[in-house]
Coordinates of C-alpha atoms in Angstrom, one line a residue:
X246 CA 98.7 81.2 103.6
X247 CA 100.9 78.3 105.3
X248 CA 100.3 78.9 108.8
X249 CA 97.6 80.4 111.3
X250 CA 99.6 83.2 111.6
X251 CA 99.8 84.2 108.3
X252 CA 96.0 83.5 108.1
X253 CA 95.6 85.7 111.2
X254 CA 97.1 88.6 108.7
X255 CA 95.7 87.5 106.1
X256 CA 92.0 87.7 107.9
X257 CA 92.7 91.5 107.9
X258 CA 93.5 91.9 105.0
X259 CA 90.3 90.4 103.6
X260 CA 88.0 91.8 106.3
X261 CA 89.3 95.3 104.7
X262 CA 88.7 93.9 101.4
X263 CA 85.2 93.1 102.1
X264 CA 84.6 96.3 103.9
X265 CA 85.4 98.7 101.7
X266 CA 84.6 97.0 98.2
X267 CA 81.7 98.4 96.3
X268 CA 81.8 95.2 94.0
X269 CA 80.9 91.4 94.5
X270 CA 84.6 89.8 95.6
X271 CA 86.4 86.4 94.5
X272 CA 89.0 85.4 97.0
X273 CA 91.1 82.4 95.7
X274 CA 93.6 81.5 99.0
X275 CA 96.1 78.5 98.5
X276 CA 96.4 77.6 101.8
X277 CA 96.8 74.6 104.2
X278 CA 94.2 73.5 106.8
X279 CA 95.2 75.3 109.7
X280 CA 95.2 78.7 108.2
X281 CA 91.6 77.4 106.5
X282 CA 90.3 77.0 109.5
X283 CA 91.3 79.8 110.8
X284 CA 89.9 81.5 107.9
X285 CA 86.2 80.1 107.7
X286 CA 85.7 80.5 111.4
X287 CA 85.8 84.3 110.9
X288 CA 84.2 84.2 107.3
X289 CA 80.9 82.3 108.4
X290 CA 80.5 85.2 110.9
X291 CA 79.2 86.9 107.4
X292 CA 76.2 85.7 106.3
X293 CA 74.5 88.7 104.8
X294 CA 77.5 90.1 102.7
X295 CA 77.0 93.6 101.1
X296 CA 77.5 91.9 97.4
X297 CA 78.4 88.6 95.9
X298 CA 81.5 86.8 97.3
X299 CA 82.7 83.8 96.6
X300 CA 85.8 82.2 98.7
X301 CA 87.7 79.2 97.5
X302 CA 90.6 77.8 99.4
X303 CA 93.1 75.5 97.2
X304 CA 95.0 73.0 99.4
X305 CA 98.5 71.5 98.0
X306 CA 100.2 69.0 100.0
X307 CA 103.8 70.8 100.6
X308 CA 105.5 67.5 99.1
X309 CA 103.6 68.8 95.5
X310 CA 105.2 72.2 95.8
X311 CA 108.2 71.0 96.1
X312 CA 107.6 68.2 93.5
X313 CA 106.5 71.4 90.9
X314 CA 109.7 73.3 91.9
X315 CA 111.6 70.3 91.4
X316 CA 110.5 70.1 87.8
X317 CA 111.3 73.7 87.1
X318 CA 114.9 72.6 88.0
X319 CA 116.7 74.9 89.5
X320 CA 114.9 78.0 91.7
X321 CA 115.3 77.6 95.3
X322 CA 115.0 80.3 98.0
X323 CA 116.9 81.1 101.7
X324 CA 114.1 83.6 102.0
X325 CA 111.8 82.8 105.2
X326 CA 108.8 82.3 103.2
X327 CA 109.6 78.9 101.9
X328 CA 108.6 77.1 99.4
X329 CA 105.0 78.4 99.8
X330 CA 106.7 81.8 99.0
X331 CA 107.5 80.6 95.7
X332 CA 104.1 79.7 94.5
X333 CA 103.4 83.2 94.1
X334 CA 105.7 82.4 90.8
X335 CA 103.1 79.7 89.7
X336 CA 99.4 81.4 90.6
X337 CA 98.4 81.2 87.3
X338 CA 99.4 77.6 87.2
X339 CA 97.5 77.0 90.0
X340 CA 93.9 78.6 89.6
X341 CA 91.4 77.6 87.1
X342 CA 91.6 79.3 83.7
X343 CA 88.2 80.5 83.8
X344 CA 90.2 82.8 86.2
X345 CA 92.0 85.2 83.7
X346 CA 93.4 88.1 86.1
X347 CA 93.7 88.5 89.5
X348 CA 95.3 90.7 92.1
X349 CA 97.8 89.2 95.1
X350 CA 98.4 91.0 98.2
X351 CA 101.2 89.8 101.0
X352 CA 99.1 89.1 104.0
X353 CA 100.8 91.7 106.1
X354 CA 99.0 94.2 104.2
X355 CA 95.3 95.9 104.8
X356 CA 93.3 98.1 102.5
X357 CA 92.2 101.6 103.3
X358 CA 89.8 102.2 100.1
X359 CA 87.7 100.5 97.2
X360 CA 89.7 97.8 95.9
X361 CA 87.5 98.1 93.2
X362 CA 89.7 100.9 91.9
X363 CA 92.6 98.8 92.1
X364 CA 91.1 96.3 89.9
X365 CA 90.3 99.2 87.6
X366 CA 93.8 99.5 86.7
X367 CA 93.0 96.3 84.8
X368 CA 91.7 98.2 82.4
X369 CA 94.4 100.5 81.8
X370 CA 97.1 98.1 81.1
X371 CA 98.5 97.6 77.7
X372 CA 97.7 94.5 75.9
X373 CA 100.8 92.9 76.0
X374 CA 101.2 93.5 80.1
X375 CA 101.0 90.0 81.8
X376 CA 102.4 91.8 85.2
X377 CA 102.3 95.4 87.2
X378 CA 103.8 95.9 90.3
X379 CA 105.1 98.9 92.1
X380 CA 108.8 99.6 90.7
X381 CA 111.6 101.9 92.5
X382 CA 114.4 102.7 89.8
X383 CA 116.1 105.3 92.7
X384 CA 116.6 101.8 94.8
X385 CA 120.0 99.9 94.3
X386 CA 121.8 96.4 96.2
X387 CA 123.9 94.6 94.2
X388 CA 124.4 91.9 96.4
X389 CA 120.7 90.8 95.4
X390 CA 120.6 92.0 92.0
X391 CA 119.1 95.0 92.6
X392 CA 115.9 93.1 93.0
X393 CA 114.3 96.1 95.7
X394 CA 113.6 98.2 92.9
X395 CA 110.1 96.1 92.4
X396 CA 107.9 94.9 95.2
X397 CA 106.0 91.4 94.4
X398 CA 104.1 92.5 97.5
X399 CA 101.2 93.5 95.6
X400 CA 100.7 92.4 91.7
X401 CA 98.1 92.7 88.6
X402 CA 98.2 89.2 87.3
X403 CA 97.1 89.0 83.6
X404 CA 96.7 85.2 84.3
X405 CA 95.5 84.6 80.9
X406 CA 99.2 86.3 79.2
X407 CA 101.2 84.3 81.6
X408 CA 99.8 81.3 80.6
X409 CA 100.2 82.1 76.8
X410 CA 103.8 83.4 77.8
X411 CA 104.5 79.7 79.5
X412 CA 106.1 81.7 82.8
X413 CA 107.8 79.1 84.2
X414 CA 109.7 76.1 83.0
X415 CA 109.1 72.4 83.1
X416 CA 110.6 68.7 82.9
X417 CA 107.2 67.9 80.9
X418 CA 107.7 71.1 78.5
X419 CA 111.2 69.4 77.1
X420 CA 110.1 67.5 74.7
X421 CA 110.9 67.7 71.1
X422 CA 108.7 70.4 69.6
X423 CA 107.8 72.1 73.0
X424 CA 107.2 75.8 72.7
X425 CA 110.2 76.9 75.5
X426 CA 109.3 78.5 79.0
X427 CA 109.8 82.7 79.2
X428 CA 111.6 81.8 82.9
X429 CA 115.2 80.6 82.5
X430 CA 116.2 82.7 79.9
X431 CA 115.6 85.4 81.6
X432 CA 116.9 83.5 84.9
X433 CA 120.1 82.5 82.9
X434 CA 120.6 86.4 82.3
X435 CA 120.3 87.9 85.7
X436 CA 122.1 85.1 87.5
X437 CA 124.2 82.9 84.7
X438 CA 123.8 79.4 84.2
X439 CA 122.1 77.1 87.2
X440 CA 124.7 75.3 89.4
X441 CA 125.2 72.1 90.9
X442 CA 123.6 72.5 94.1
X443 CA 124.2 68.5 95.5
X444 CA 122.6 65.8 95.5
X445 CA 121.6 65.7 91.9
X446 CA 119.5 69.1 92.1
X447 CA 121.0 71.9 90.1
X448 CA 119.9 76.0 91.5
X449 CA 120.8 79.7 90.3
X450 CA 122.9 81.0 92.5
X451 CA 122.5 84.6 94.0
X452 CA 118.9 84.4 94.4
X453 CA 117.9 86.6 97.6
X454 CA 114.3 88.0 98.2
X455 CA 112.4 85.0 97.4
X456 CA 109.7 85.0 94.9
X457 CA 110.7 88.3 94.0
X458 CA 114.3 88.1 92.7
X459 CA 112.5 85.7 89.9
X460 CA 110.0 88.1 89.3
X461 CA 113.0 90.9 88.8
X462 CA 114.6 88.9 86.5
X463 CA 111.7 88.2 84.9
X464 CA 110.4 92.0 84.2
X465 CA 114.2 92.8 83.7
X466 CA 114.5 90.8 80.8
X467 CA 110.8 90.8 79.2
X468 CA 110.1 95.2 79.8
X469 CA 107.7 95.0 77.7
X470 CA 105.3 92.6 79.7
X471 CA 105.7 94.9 82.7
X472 CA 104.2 97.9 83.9
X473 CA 104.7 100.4 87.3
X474 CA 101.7 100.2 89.4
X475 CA 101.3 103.6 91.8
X476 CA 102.9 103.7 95.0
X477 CA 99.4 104.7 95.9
X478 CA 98.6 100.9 96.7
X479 CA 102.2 100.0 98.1
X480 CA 102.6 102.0 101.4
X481 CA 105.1 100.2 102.6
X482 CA 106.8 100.1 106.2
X483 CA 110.6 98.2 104.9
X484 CA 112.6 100.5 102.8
X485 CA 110.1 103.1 101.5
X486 CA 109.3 104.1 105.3
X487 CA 105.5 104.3 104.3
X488 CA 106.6 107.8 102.1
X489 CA 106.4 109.6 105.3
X490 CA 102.4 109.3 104.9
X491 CA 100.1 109.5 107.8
X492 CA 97.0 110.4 109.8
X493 CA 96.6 113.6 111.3
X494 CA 96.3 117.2 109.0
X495 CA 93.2 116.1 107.2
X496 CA 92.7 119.5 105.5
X497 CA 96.4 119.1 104.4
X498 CA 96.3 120.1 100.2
X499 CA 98.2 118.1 97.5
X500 CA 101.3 120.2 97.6
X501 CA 102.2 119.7 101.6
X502 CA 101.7 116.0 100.5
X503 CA 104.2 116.0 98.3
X504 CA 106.7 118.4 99.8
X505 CA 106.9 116.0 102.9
X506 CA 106.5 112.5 101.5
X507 CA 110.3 110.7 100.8
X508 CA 111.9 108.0 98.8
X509 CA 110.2 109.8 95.1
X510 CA 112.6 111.1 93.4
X511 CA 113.7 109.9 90.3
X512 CA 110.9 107.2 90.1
X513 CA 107.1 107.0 88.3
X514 CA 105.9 108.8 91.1
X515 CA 108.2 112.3 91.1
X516 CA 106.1 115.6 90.8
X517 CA 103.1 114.2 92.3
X518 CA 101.5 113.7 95.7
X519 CA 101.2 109.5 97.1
X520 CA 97.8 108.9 97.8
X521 CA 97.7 105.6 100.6
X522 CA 95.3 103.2 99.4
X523 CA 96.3 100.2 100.9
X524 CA 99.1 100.1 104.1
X525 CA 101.6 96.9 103.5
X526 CA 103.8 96.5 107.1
X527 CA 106.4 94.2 106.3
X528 CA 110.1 94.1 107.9
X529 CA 108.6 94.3 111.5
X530 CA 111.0 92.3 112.8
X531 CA 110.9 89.6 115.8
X532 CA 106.9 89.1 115.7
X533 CA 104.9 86.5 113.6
X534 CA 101.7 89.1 113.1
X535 CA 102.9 92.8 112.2
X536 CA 100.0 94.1 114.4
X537 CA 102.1 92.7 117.5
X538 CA 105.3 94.4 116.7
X539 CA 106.5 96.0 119.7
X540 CA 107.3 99.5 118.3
X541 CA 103.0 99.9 118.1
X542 CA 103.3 100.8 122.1
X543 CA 106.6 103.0 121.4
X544 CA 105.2 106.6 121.9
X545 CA 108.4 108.0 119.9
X546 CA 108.2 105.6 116.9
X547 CA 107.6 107.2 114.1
X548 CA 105.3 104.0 112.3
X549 CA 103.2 104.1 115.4
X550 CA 102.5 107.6 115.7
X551 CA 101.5 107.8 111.9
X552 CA 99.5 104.9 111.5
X553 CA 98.5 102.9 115.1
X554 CA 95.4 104.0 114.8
X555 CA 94.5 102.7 111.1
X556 CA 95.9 99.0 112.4
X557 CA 94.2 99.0 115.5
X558 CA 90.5 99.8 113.6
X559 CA 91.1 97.0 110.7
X560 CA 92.3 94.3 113.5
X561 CA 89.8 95.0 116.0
X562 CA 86.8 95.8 113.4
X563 CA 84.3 92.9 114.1
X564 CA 83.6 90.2 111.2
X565 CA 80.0 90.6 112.5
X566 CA 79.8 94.1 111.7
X567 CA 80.5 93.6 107.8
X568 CA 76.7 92.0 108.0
X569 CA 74.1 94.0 106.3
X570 CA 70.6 92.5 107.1
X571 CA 68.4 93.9 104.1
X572 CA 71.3 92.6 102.0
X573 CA 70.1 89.2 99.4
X574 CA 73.9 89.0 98.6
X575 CA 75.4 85.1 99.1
X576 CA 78.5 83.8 100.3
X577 CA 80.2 80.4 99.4
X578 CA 83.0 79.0 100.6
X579 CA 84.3 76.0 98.3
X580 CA 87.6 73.5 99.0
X581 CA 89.4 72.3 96.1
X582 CA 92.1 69.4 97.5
X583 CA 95.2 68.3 95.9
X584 CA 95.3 70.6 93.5
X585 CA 97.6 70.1 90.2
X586 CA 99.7 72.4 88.6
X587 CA 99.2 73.6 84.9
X588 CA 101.7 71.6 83.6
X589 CA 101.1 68.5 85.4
X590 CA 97.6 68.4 83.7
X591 CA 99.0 69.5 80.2
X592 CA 101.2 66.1 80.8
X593 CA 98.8 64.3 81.2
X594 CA 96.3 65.8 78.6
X595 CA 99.0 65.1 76.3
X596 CA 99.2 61.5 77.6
X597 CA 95.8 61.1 77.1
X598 CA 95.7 62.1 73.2
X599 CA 98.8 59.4 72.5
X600 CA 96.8 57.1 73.7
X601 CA 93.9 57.7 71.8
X602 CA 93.9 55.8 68.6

């Protein structure tokens, strides 16, 4: 989170998190100060959390992003998330390896049921998956690769396997007798060789979608480190138009479900009914928070009829209300600053034991 906007979606998100988990909760944010602050002035609000939770902010000066996509080489993005959109690409770079899996979620996103279930999935992975994430085969657009047929929106991060796998490439991983990076081959394939780009800086060329045109080439060339995650936990408002689900009919049975959800055929999910678990509304254009998109007061939008109600409870619930008084459960909050990337400390690890005699 790079902004107090994106923190003031991203506070929703994990006020929904907290609400509905029945499990103690680690949030690991990278963020800069302003969406911190925004952040701990709503998480101090709860001081007698249901279970365990532990929130740790990571701050990285901007100039060391761009100095860690620098010594990739050549990944850049037009997309408007930035260069703080392409971190997503180096999370397990970035947190601690005593953190070995973890889930991201886009900030425009809320939960509507135990993420412990989501983490569950965990545990049906097979060993050799270092990535899941929703997948739509039916989807195709050349001009970016075809890279909608996978949303990075929400991932299962076997953080350990990526960092056994080396993800992503660097200048201090060239080095006679380096073990090679998984990245630009499969970069190389998707989008040919990297280009010169000026000014001494070489890039792939074709990239659209941000983070997630890497991430498509990298599940398109390494299948077997990737599986489909359920649409169950990627109702989406962009191209999948949510699957047509909604409130309203609650005594409606699994087969009127599937009859009038959309955008299932010929995917994972044909022949059974989407079951929303977590609501993602991205591609509401023109606003900087998705809950102050226009089309929410539009009595003949479609979005706003099915769902309104959902975003107006998880914006306006209060952080006060997640309190439970007979509860012994702790909160921390803990600030890790400048924070180096995996490779930067294997360099100088490395430098360390050539120096020792």
């Amino acid at each position: 989170m790079f902004s107090e906007n994106s923190a003031a979606e991203g506070a929703v998100l994990i006020k929904s998190i907290i609400l509905y988990s029945s499990s103690p909760l680690e949030f690991h944010i990278i963020c800069d100060q302003s969406a911190q602050e925004y952040l701990e002035k709503r998480i101090s609000l709860l001081t007698h959390p249901q279970h365990h939770i532990l929130v740790r902010f990571y701050r990285i000066p901007h100039q060391n992003m761009v100095a860690r996509i620098d010594r990739e080489g050549a990944i850049n993005t037009d997309h408007a998330a930035g260069v703080p959109g392409l971190m997503k690409l180096f999370i397990h770079e970035i947190l601690p390896t005593t953190v070995r899996r973890a889930i991201f979620v886009d900030t425009d996103a809320f939960f509507i049921s135990d993420p412990t279930q989501l983490w569950a999935h965990f545990h049906a992975l097979r060993p050799e998956t270092a990535i899941s994430m929703p997948s739509h085969p039916d989807q195709s657009e050349p001009q970016w690769h075809n890279a909608n047929r996978i949303c990075s929106c929400i991932m299962l991060l076997d953080l350990d396997r990526l960092r056994a796998l080396r993800l992503m490439d660097s200048s201090h991983y060239h080095l006679p007798g380096e073990v090679p990076a998984l990245a630009p081959s499969a970069f190389t394939a998707m989008f040919g060789p990297p280009i010169e780009a000026g000014d001494g800086h070489m890039r792939y060329d074709g990239v659209k979608l941000g983070d997630q045109g890497y991430w498509w080439a990298i599940v398109s060339h390494r299948p077997d480190i990737f599986q489909h995650l359920s649409y169950d936990w990627e109702i989406s408002s962009c191209l999948m138009d949510m699957y047509m689900k909604g409130l309203g009919d609650d005594d409606a049975d699994e087969a009127h479900e599937q009859f009038v959800q959309v955008h299932t055929d010929d995917t994972p999910e044909r022949g059974r009914a989407v079951l929303p678990k977590m609501l993602h509304f991205n591609c509401l254009d023109g606003v900087d928070r998705y809950y102050d998109w226009p089309g929410w007061s539009d009595p003949n939008d479609g979005l706003a009829h099915r769902w309104l109600p959902a975003v107006r409870y998880h914006v306006g619930y209060k952080w006060l209300w997640l309190n439970q008084p007979e509860s012994n459960a702790t909160l921390t909050m803990q600030t890790l600053h400048d924070v180096k990337f995996a490779d930067e400390e294997y360099a100088l690890a490395r430098a360390r034991n050539v120096a020792t005699p």
